[in-house]
CSV table of C-alpha atoms and ligand atoms in Angstrom, one decimal:
chain,number,residue,atom,x,y,z
A,1,MET,CA,-38.9,40.8,37.4
A,2,LYS,CA,-39.0,41.7,33.8
A,3,VAL,CA,-38.3,39.0,31.3
A,4,ALA,CA,-38.4,39.3,27.6
A,5,ALA,CA,-41.9,38.3,26.5
A,6,THR,CA,-40.7,36.0,23.7
A,7,PRO,CA,-37.4,34.3,23.2
A,8,ALA,CA,-35.2,35.4,20.3
A,9,THR,CA,-36.5,34.3,16.9
A,10,PRO,CA,-34.4,34.0,13.8
A,11,THR,CA,-35.5,37.4,12.7
A,12,ASP,CA,-34.3,39.0,15.9
A,13,ARG,CA,-30.8,37.9,15.2
A,14,THR,CA,-28.0,39.4,13.3
A,15,SER,CA,-28.5,38.6,9.6
A,16,VAL,CA,-25.6,37.0,7.9
A,17,THR,CA,-27.1,36.3,4.6
A,18,THR,CA,-26.2,39.3,2.5
A,19,ASP,CA,-22.5,39.1,1.9
A,20,GLY,CA,-21.8,35.5,2.9
A,21,PRO,CA,-20.5,32.9,0.5
A,22,LEU,CA,-22.8,30.6,-1.5
A,23,ILE,CA,-21.9,27.5,0.5
A,24,SER,CA,-20.6,26.8,4.0
A,25,VAL,CA,-19.4,23.4,4.9
A,26,VAL,CA,-19.5,22.4,8.5
A,27,LEU,CA,-17.0,19.7,9.5
A,28,PRO,CA,-17.3,18.4,13.1
A,29,MET,CA,-14.1,16.6,14.1
A,30,ARG,CA,-12.7,14.9,17.1
A,31,ASN,CA,-9.2,13.3,16.7
A,32,GLU,CA,-9.3,13.3,13.0
A,33,SER,CA,-5.7,14.5,12.4
A,34,ARG,CA,-4.9,11.6,10.1
A,35,ASN,CA,-7.9,12.3,7.9
A,36,LEU,CA,-7.4,16.0,7.3
A,37,ASP,CA,-4.9,16.0,4.4
A,38,ARG,CA,-7.0,13.6,2.4
A,39,LEU,CA,-10.3,15.3,3.3
A,40,PHE,CA,-9.2,18.8,2.1
A,41,GLU,CA,-7.5,17.4,-1.0
A,42,ARG,CA,-10.8,16.0,-2.0
A,43,LEU,CA,-13.2,18.5,-0.7
A,44,VAL,CA,-11.6,21.8,-1.8
A,45,PRO,CA,-11.5,21.1,-5.6
A,46,VAL,CA,-15.2,20.1,-5.4
A,47,LEU,CA,-16.0,23.5,-3.6
A,48,GLU,CA,-13.8,25.5,-6.0
A,49,ARG,CA,-15.9,24.3,-8.9
A,50,ILE,CA,-19.2,25.3,-7.1
A,51,GLY,CA,-18.3,28.9,-6.4
A,52,SER,CA,-17.8,30.9,-3.3
A,53,TYR,CA,-17.4,28.8,-0.1
A,54,GLU,CA,-16.1,28.6,3.4
A,55,MET,CA,-15.2,25.5,5.4
A,56,VAL,CA,-16.0,25.7,9.2
A,57,ALA,CA,-14.1,23.0,11.0
A,58,VAL,CA,-15.1,22.4,14.6
A,59,ASP,CA,-12.5,20.9,16.8
A,60,ASP,CA,-14.6,19.1,19.3
A,61,GLY,CA,-12.1,18.7,22.1
A,62,SER,CA,-9.6,16.6,20.2
A,63,THR,CA,-6.8,15.1,22.2
A,64,ASP,CA,-4.5,14.6,19.2
A,65,ASP,CA,-3.0,17.4,17.0
A,66,THR,CA,-6.2,18.0,15.0
A,67,LEU,CA,-6.3,21.7,16.0
A,68,ASP,CA,-2.6,22.4,15.1
A,69,ARG,CA,-3.0,20.6,11.8
A,70,LEU,CA,-6.1,22.6,11.0
A,71,LYS,CA,-4.2,25.9,11.7
A,72,GLN,CA,-1.3,24.7,9.5
A,73,LEU,CA,-3.8,23.8,6.7
A,74,ARG,CA,-5.0,27.3,6.7
A,75,ASP,CA,-1.9,28.3,4.9
A,76,THR,CA,-2.9,26.1,1.9
A,77,TYR,CA,-6.7,26.6,2.3
A,78,PRO,CA,-7.5,30.2,3.2
A,79,ASN,CA,-11.3,29.5,3.2
A,80,LEU,CA,-10.8,27.2,6.1
A,81,LYS,CA,-12.1,28.6,9.4
A,82,VAL,CA,-11.7,26.9,12.7
A,83,VAL,CA,-13.8,26.8,15.8
A,84,SER,CA,-12.1,25.1,18.7
A,85,LEU,CA,-14.4,24.1,21.6
A,86,SER,CA,-13.2,24.1,25.2
A,87,ARG,CA,-13.7,20.4,25.5
A,88,ASN,CA,-15.5,17.5,23.9
A,89,PHE,CA,-19.2,18.4,23.7
A,90,GLY,CA,-20.3,15.6,21.3
A,91,LYS,CA,-21.0,15.7,17.7
A,92,GLU,CA,-24.6,17.1,17.8
A,93,ILE,CA,-23.4,20.2,19.7
A,94,GLY,CA,-20.2,20.4,17.6
A,95,VAL,CA,-22.3,20.7,14.5
A,96,THR,CA,-24.4,23.4,16.2
A,97,ALA,CA,-21.3,25.3,17.1
A,98,GLY,CA,-20.2,25.2,13.5
A,99,LEU,CA,-23.6,26.2,12.2
A,100,ALA,CA,-23.6,29.2,14.6
A,101,ARG,CA,-20.6,30.6,12.8
A,102,THR,CA,-21.5,30.0,9.1
A,103,SER,CA,-22.6,32.7,6.7
A,104,GLY,CA,-23.3,30.8,3.5
A,105,ARG,CA,-26.6,30.8,1.8
A,106,ALA,CA,-26.7,27.0,2.1
A,107,VAL,CA,-24.8,24.9,4.6
A,108,VAL,CA,-23.5,21.4,4.0
A,109,ILE,CA,-22.9,19.3,7.1
A,110,MET,CA,-20.6,16.3,6.7
A,111,ASP,CA,-18.4,14.0,8.7
A,112,SER,CA,-14.6,14.6,8.5
A,113,ASP,CA,-13.6,10.9,8.1
A,114,LEU,CA,-14.5,10.7,4.4
A,115,GLN,CA,-17.4,8.4,5.0
A,116,HIS,CA,-19.4,11.2,3.4
A,117,VAL,CA,-17.9,11.6,0.0
A,118,PRO,CA,-17.1,15.2,-0.8
A,119,GLU,CA,-17.7,14.6,-4.5
A,120,GLY,CA,-21.4,14.1,-3.6
A,121,ILE,CA,-21.8,17.8,-2.6
A,122,PRO,CA,-22.8,19.1,-6.1
A,123,GLN,CA,-25.7,16.5,-6.1
A,124,LEU,CA,-26.9,17.8,-2.7
A,125,LEU,CA,-27.0,21.3,-4.2
A,126,ILE,CA,-29.2,20.5,-7.2
A,127,PRO,CA,-32.6,20.1,-5.4
A,128,TRP,CA,-31.8,23.2,-3.4
A,129,GLN,CA,-30.9,25.3,-6.4
A,130,ASN,CA,-33.4,24.0,-8.9
A,131,ASP,CA,-36.4,23.0,-6.9
A,132,GLY,CA,-36.3,25.2,-3.8
A,133,TYR,CA,-35.8,22.4,-1.3
A,134,ALA,CA,-34.6,23.7,2.1
A,135,ILE,CA,-33.3,20.5,3.4
A,136,VAL,CA,-31.5,17.9,1.2
A,137,TYR,CA,-30.5,14.7,2.9
A,138,ALA,CA,-28.0,12.2,1.4
A,139,ARG,CA,-29.7,8.8,1.6
A,140,ARG,CA,-27.2,6.1,2.6
A,141,VAL,CA,-26.5,3.6,-0.1
A,142,GLY,CA,-24.3,0.6,0.4
A,143,LEU,CA,-23.8,1.2,4.1
A,144,ASP,CA,-23.1,-1.5,6.5
A,145,ARG,CA,-22.2,0.1,9.7
A,146,GLY,CA,-20.7,-2.9,11.4
A,147,GLY,CA,-22.3,-6.1,11.9
A,148,PHE,CA,-25.5,-7.8,12.8
A,149,VAL,CA,-25.9,-6.5,16.3
A,150,ARG,CA,-25.3,-2.8,15.5
A,151,ASN,CA,-27.7,-3.0,12.5
A,152,LEU,CA,-30.4,-4.7,14.7
A,153,LEU,CA,-30.1,-2.1,17.4
A,154,THR,CA,-30.2,0.7,14.9
A,155,LYS,CA,-33.4,-0.8,13.4
A,156,THR,CA,-34.9,-1.1,16.9
A,157,PHE,CA,-34.1,2.5,17.7
A,158,TYR,CA,-35.8,3.7,14.5
A,159,ARG,CA,-38.8,1.6,15.2
A,160,MET,CA,-39.1,2.9,18.7
A,161,PHE,CA,-38.5,6.5,17.6
A,162,ASP,CA,-41.2,6.2,15.0
A,163,PHE,CA,-43.6,4.8,17.4
A,164,MET,CA,-43.0,7.2,20.3
A,165,SER,CA,-41.9,10.6,18.9
A,166,GLU,CA,-44.0,13.4,17.7
A,167,VAL,CA,-41.7,13.9,14.7
A,168,LYS,CA,-40.7,11.6,11.9
A,169,ILE,CA,-37.2,10.9,10.7
A,170,ASP,CA,-36.2,8.9,7.6
A,171,ARG,CA,-34.2,5.9,8.7
A,172,GLU,CA,-32.3,5.8,5.4
A,173,THR,CA,-30.7,9.2,5.9
A,174,GLY,CA,-27.7,10.1,7.9
A,175,ASP,CA,-25.8,13.2,8.9
A,176,PHE,CA,-24.7,14.2,5.4
A,177,LEU,CA,-27.0,17.0,4.4
A,178,LEU,CA,-27.6,20.5,3.0
A,179,LEU,CA,-29.6,23.2,4.8
A,180,ASP,CA,-30.9,26.4,3.4
A,181,ARG,CA,-30.0,29.5,5.5
A,182,ARG,CA,-33.6,29.7,6.6
A,183,VAL,CA,-33.4,26.3,8.2
A,184,VAL,CA,-30.0,27.1,9.8
A,185,ASP,CA,-31.7,30.2,11.4
A,186,ALA,CA,-34.6,28.1,12.6
A,187,PHE,CA,-32.3,25.5,14.0
A,188,LEU,CA,-30.2,28.0,15.9
A,189,ALA,CA,-33.3,29.4,17.4
A,190,MET,CA,-34.0,26.1,19.2
A,191,PRO,CA,-32.6,26.5,22.7
A,192,GLU,CA,-32.6,23.0,24.1
A,193,ARG,CA,-29.4,21.4,25.5
A,194,ASN,CA,-30.5,17.9,24.8
A,195,ARG,CA,-30.1,17.8,21.1
A,196,PHE,CA,-30.8,15.3,18.4
A,197,ASN,CA,-30.2,17.3,15.3
A,198,ARG,CA,-32.2,15.2,12.9
A,199,GLY,CA,-35.3,15.4,15.2
A,200,LEU,CA,-34.9,19.1,15.5
A,201,LEU,CA,-34.7,19.5,11.7
A,202,SER,CA,-37.8,17.4,11.3
A,203,TRP,CA,-39.6,19.4,13.9
A,204,ALA,CA,-38.7,22.6,12.0
A,205,GLY,CA,-40.4,21.2,8.9
A,206,PHE,CA,-39.5,22.9,5.5
A,207,LYS,CA,-39.4,21.3,2.2
A,208,THR,CA,-37.3,18.3,2.5
A,209,THR,CA,-36.0,15.7,0.0
A,210,THR,CA,-33.4,13.0,-0.1
A,211,ILE,CA,-31.0,11.9,-2.8
A,212,PRO,CA,-29.1,8.6,-3.0
A,213,LEU,CA,-25.3,8.9,-2.3
A,214,ALA,CA,-22.8,6.2,-1.7
A,215,THR,CA,-21.2,6.1,1.7
A,216,ALA,CA,-17.7,5.1,2.1
A,217,ALA,CA,-15.6,3.4,4.8
A,218,ARG,CA,-13.8,5.6,7.3
A,219,HIS,CA,-10.5,6.8,5.8
A,220,ALA,CA,-8.4,6.4,9.0
A,221,GLY,CA,-9.0,5.8,12.6
A,222,THR,CA,-12.0,4.2,14.3
A,223,THR,CA,-15.5,5.3,15.0
A,224,GLN,CA,-16.1,7.2,18.2
A,225,PHE,CA,-19.6,6.1,18.5
A,226,GLY,CA,-19.4,3.0,20.6
A,227,PHE,CA,-22.4,1.2,21.9
A,228,LEU,CA,-22.8,3.4,25.0
A,229,ARG,CA,-22.6,6.7,23.1
A,230,LEU,CA,-25.1,5.4,20.6
A,231,LEU,CA,-27.4,4.3,23.3
A,232,ARG,CA,-27.1,7.7,25.0
A,233,LEU,CA,-28.0,9.4,21.7
A,234,ALA,CA,-30.9,7.1,21.2
A,235,VAL,CA,-32.3,7.8,24.7
A,236,THR,CA,-31.9,11.5,24.2
A,237,ALA,CA,-33.6,11.3,20.8
A,238,ILE,CA,-36.6,9.4,22.1
A,239,THR,CA,-37.0,11.4,25.3
A,240,ALA,CA,-36.5,14.8,23.6
A,241,PHE,CA,-39.3,14.1,21.1
A,242,GLY,CA,-42.2,12.7,22.9
A,243,THR,CA,-43.6,11.8,26.3
A,244,LEU,CA,-45.1,8.4,25.5
A,245,PRO,CA,-42.3,6.6,27.6
A,246,LEU,CA,-43.5,8.7,30.6
A,247,ARG,CA,-47.1,8.2,30.2
A,248,VAL,CA,-47.1,4.6,29.3
A,249,TRP,CA,-46.5,3.6,32.9
A,250,THR,CA,-50.0,4.5,33.9
A,251,TYR,CA,-51.3,1.8,31.5
A,252,ILE,CA,-48.7,-0.7,32.4
A,253,GLY,CA,-49.3,-0.1,36.1
A,254,THR,CA,-53.1,-0.5,35.6
A,255,LEU,CA,-52.6,-3.7,33.7
A,256,PHE,CA,-50.4,-5.2,36.4
A,257,SER,CA,-52.8,-4.1,39.2
A,258,LEU,CA,-55.8,-5.5,37.5
A,259,SER,CA,-54.1,-8.8,36.7
A,260,GLY,CA,-53.0,-8.9,40.4
A,261,LEU,CA,-56.6,-8.4,41.5
A,262,PHE,CA,-57.9,-11.1,39.2
A,263,PHE,CA,-55.3,-13.5,40.2
A,264,GLY,CA,-56.0,-12.7,43.9
A,265,ALA,CA,-59.7,-13.4,43.3
A,266,TYR,CA,-58.9,-16.6,41.5
A,267,ILE,CA,-56.6,-17.8,44.4
A,268,SER,CA,-59.3,-17.0,46.9
A,269,VAL,CA,-62.0,-18.9,45.1
A,270,ARG,CA,-59.7,-21.8,44.6
A,271,THR,CA,-58.7,-21.8,48.3
A,272,LEU,CA,-62.4,-21.8,49.3
A,273,ILE,CA,-63.1,-24.8,47.0
A,274,PHE,CA,-60.0,-26.9,47.2
A,275,GLY,CA,-58.4,-25.6,50.5
A,276,ALA,CA,-55.0,-24.0,50.8
A,277,ASP,CA,-51.9,-25.5,49.2
A,278,VAL,CA,-48.3,-24.6,49.9
A,279,PRO,CA,-46.5,-24.6,46.6
A,280,GLY,CA,-46.1,-21.4,44.6
A,281,TYR,CA,-42.6,-20.1,45.5
A,282,PRO,CA,-41.4,-19.8,42.0
A,283,SER,CA,-44.4,-17.9,40.8
A,284,ILE,CA,-44.1,-15.5,43.8
A,285,ILE,CA,-40.4,-14.9,43.1
A,286,VAL,CA,-41.1,-14.3,39.4
A,287,ALA,CA,-43.9,-11.9,40.2
A,288,VAL,CA,-41.8,-10.0,42.7
A,289,LEU,CA,-38.8,-9.7,40.3
A,290,VAL,CA,-40.9,-8.7,37.3
A,291,SER,CA,-42.9,-6.1,39.1
A,292,ALA,CA,-39.9,-4.7,40.9
A,293,GLY,CA,-38.0,-4.5,37.6
A,294,ILE,CA,-40.9,-2.9,35.9
A,295,GLN,CA,-41.1,-0.3,38.6
A,296,LEU,CA,-37.4,0.5,38.3
A,297,ILE,CA,-37.6,0.9,34.6
A,298,GLY,CA,-40.5,3.3,35.1
A,299,LEU,CA,-38.5,5.2,37.7
A,300,GLY,CA,-35.5,5.3,35.4
A,301,ILE,CA,-37.5,6.8,32.6
A,302,ILE,CA,-38.9,9.4,34.9
A,303,GLY,CA,-35.2,10.0,35.8
A,304,GLU,CA,-34.3,10.5,32.2
A,305,TYR,CA,-36.9,13.2,31.7
A,306,LEU,CA,-36.1,14.8,35.1
A,307,GLY,CA,-32.4,14.8,34.0
A,308,HIS,CA,-33.4,16.7,30.8
A,309,VAL,CA,-35.4,19.2,32.8
A,310,TYR,CA,-32.6,19.7,35.2
A,311,SER,CA,-30.0,20.3,32.5
A,312,GLU,CA,-32.3,22.7,30.8
A,313,VAL,CA,-33.1,24.8,33.9
A,314,LYS,CA,-29.4,25.1,34.8
A,315,ARG,CA,-29.3,27.4,31.7
A,316,ARG,CA,-25.6,26.8,31.0
A,317,PRO,CA,-24.4,27.7,27.6
A,318,LEU,CA,-24.7,24.9,25.0
A,319,TYR,CA,-20.9,24.9,24.5
A,320,LEU,CA,-17.9,27.1,25.1
A,321,VAL,CA,-15.5,28.2,22.4
A,322,GLN,CA,-11.8,28.2,23.4
A,323,GLU,CA,-10.5,29.7,20.2
A,324,THR,CA,-11.5,30.7,16.7
A,325,VAL,CA,-9.2,31.1,13.7
A,326,GLY,CA,-9.9,32.7,10.3
A,327,PHE,CA,-13.2,34.5,11.1
A,328,PRO,CA,-13.5,38.2,10.5
A,329,ASP,CA,-13.8,40.0,13.9
A,330,SER,CA,-17.4,40.8,13.1
A,331,THR,CA,-18.6,37.2,12.8
A,332,PRO,CA,-21.2,36.7,15.5
A,333,ASP,CA,-21.5,33.5,17.4
A,334,ARG,CA,-25.1,32.7,16.9
A,335,ALA,CA,-25.3,29.9,19.4
A,336,PRO,CA,-28.7,29.0,20.6
A,337,LEU,CA,-29.3,30.8,24.0
A,338,LEU,CA,-26.6,33.4,23.7
A,339,ASN,CA,-28.9,36.1,22.5
A,340,LEU,CA,-31.8,35.5,24.8
A,341,ASP,CA,-32.7,38.8,26.3
A,342,LEU,CA,-32.6,38.0,29.9
A,343,PRO,CA,-32.4,40.6,32.6
A,344,LEU,CA,-28.9,39.6,33.7
A,345,ALA,CA,-26.9,42.3,31.9
A,346,PRO,CA,-24.3,44.0,34.1
A,347,ASP,CA,-25.9,47.4,33.4
A,348,MET,CA,-29.1,46.3,34.9
A,349,ASN,CA,-30.9,48.9,37.0
A,350,TRP,CA,-31.0,47.1,40.4
A,351,SER,CA,-33.2,49.8,42.0
A,352,ASP,CA,-35.9,49.2,39.4
A,353,PRO,CA,-38.8,48.2,41.7
A,354,GLU,CA,-40.0,45.7,39.1
A,355,ILE,CA,-36.8,43.6,39.5
B,401,UDP,N1,-17.2,13.6,16.1
B,401,UDP,C1,-17.3,14.8,16.9
B,401,UDP,N2,-17.4,14.8,18.2
B,401,UDP,C2,-17.4,13.6,18.9
B,401,UDP,C3,-17.4,12.4,18.1
B,401,UDP,C4,-17.3,12.4,16.8
B,401,UDP,O1,-17.2,15.9,16.3
B,401,UDP,O2,-17.5,13.7,20.1
B,401,UDP,C5,-17.1,13.7,14.7
B,401,UDP,C6,-16.0,12.7,14.1
B,401,UDP,O3,-14.8,13.4,14.1
B,401,UDP,C7,-16.6,12.5,12.7
B,401,UDP,C8,-18.1,12.5,12.9
B,401,UDP,O4,-18.3,13.2,14.1
B,401,UDP,O5,-16.2,13.6,11.8
B,401,UDP,C9,-18.7,11.1,12.9
B,401,UDP,O6,-18.0,10.4,13.9
B,401,UDP,P1,-17.6,8.9,13.8
B,401,UDP,O7,-17.0,8.7,12.4
B,401,UDP,O8,-16.8,8.5,14.9
B,401,UDP,O9,-19.0,8.2,13.9
B,401,UDP,P2,-19.7,7.2,12.8
B,401,UDP,O10,-19.3,7.6,11.4
B,401,UDP,O11,-19.2,5.8,13.1
B,401,UDP,O12,-21.1,7.2,13.1
B,402,MG,MG1,-17.5,8.0,10.7
């Protein structure tokens, strides 16, 4: 079977840089209907002052009227383009779907709930324009995301990620950032389904800087990142960027076996000297529970990685687009994976002996 020797690289892909606007803004949104008016009222004047721009709103399977409202808003804001996904794919993938349709020389990614203040965009542009930075992160200032427990868990996540992963991420930065077109191309060339965007960007490298920007409270509605969703993202992040959680079980297992052996030797010697004694239930029960628990954790972690491998080998598309509004017909969807040159084209020559 003939398979393309190398997967598509950014240079293989349709170039969109020549006649695109200066700035694209990607706005992932799920059920943000009540924030839209205010968002565009504040965002558009800022962009008008900057120069040519487009706004790519990604409707990530909203169940309210976000999509209809976006379509209506196009009458007022002709530079607004809409990508509607076929269901909720999650924010990381929503952002990817937006990036795949942008054509600006730089792309700003920001939340749609006005937590990322639109007035901060010109500040993100300065290091890109003046100093050639390819990634400019807004560093969160004055952000308290909700109580002691969430802050503690966030801190724990960053510690674990730092310790276990092969890439580094800055814990002060969030998802309000500017990317140079080169970085967007590199990002879109990364084919994995299990995506943690900040990790992927860090892996890509490029000249990166951060600038301080105030973060506001959500304009309307409530956060969609509850505890379980954040936990899912944290596990994806950690398992997608390192194999330490997999490998560590060899050492833990060795430690447990050795301590078991030593304890066994100690008991034997003690029995020879002092004779057998009956007590010891609690210690046996504790030992059984702890070792069973540890084995289950180990199995669970193997399961996490296996799950990732499974979802990768299924080779499903990263997302499905149900509808787009406002794009010229020629705008390609540069989703990761779509352009891989696999021998599955309908015009394949089935009589080719090499197939
Ligand atoms: N979002 C999305 N898909 C989802 C969940 C959230 O596109 O499945 C968007 C959401 O509309 C918002 C941004 O991602 O623009 C951040 O979400 P949210 O405000 O709920 O999270 P938080 O700011 O609390 O981290
Ligand atoms: Mg928010």
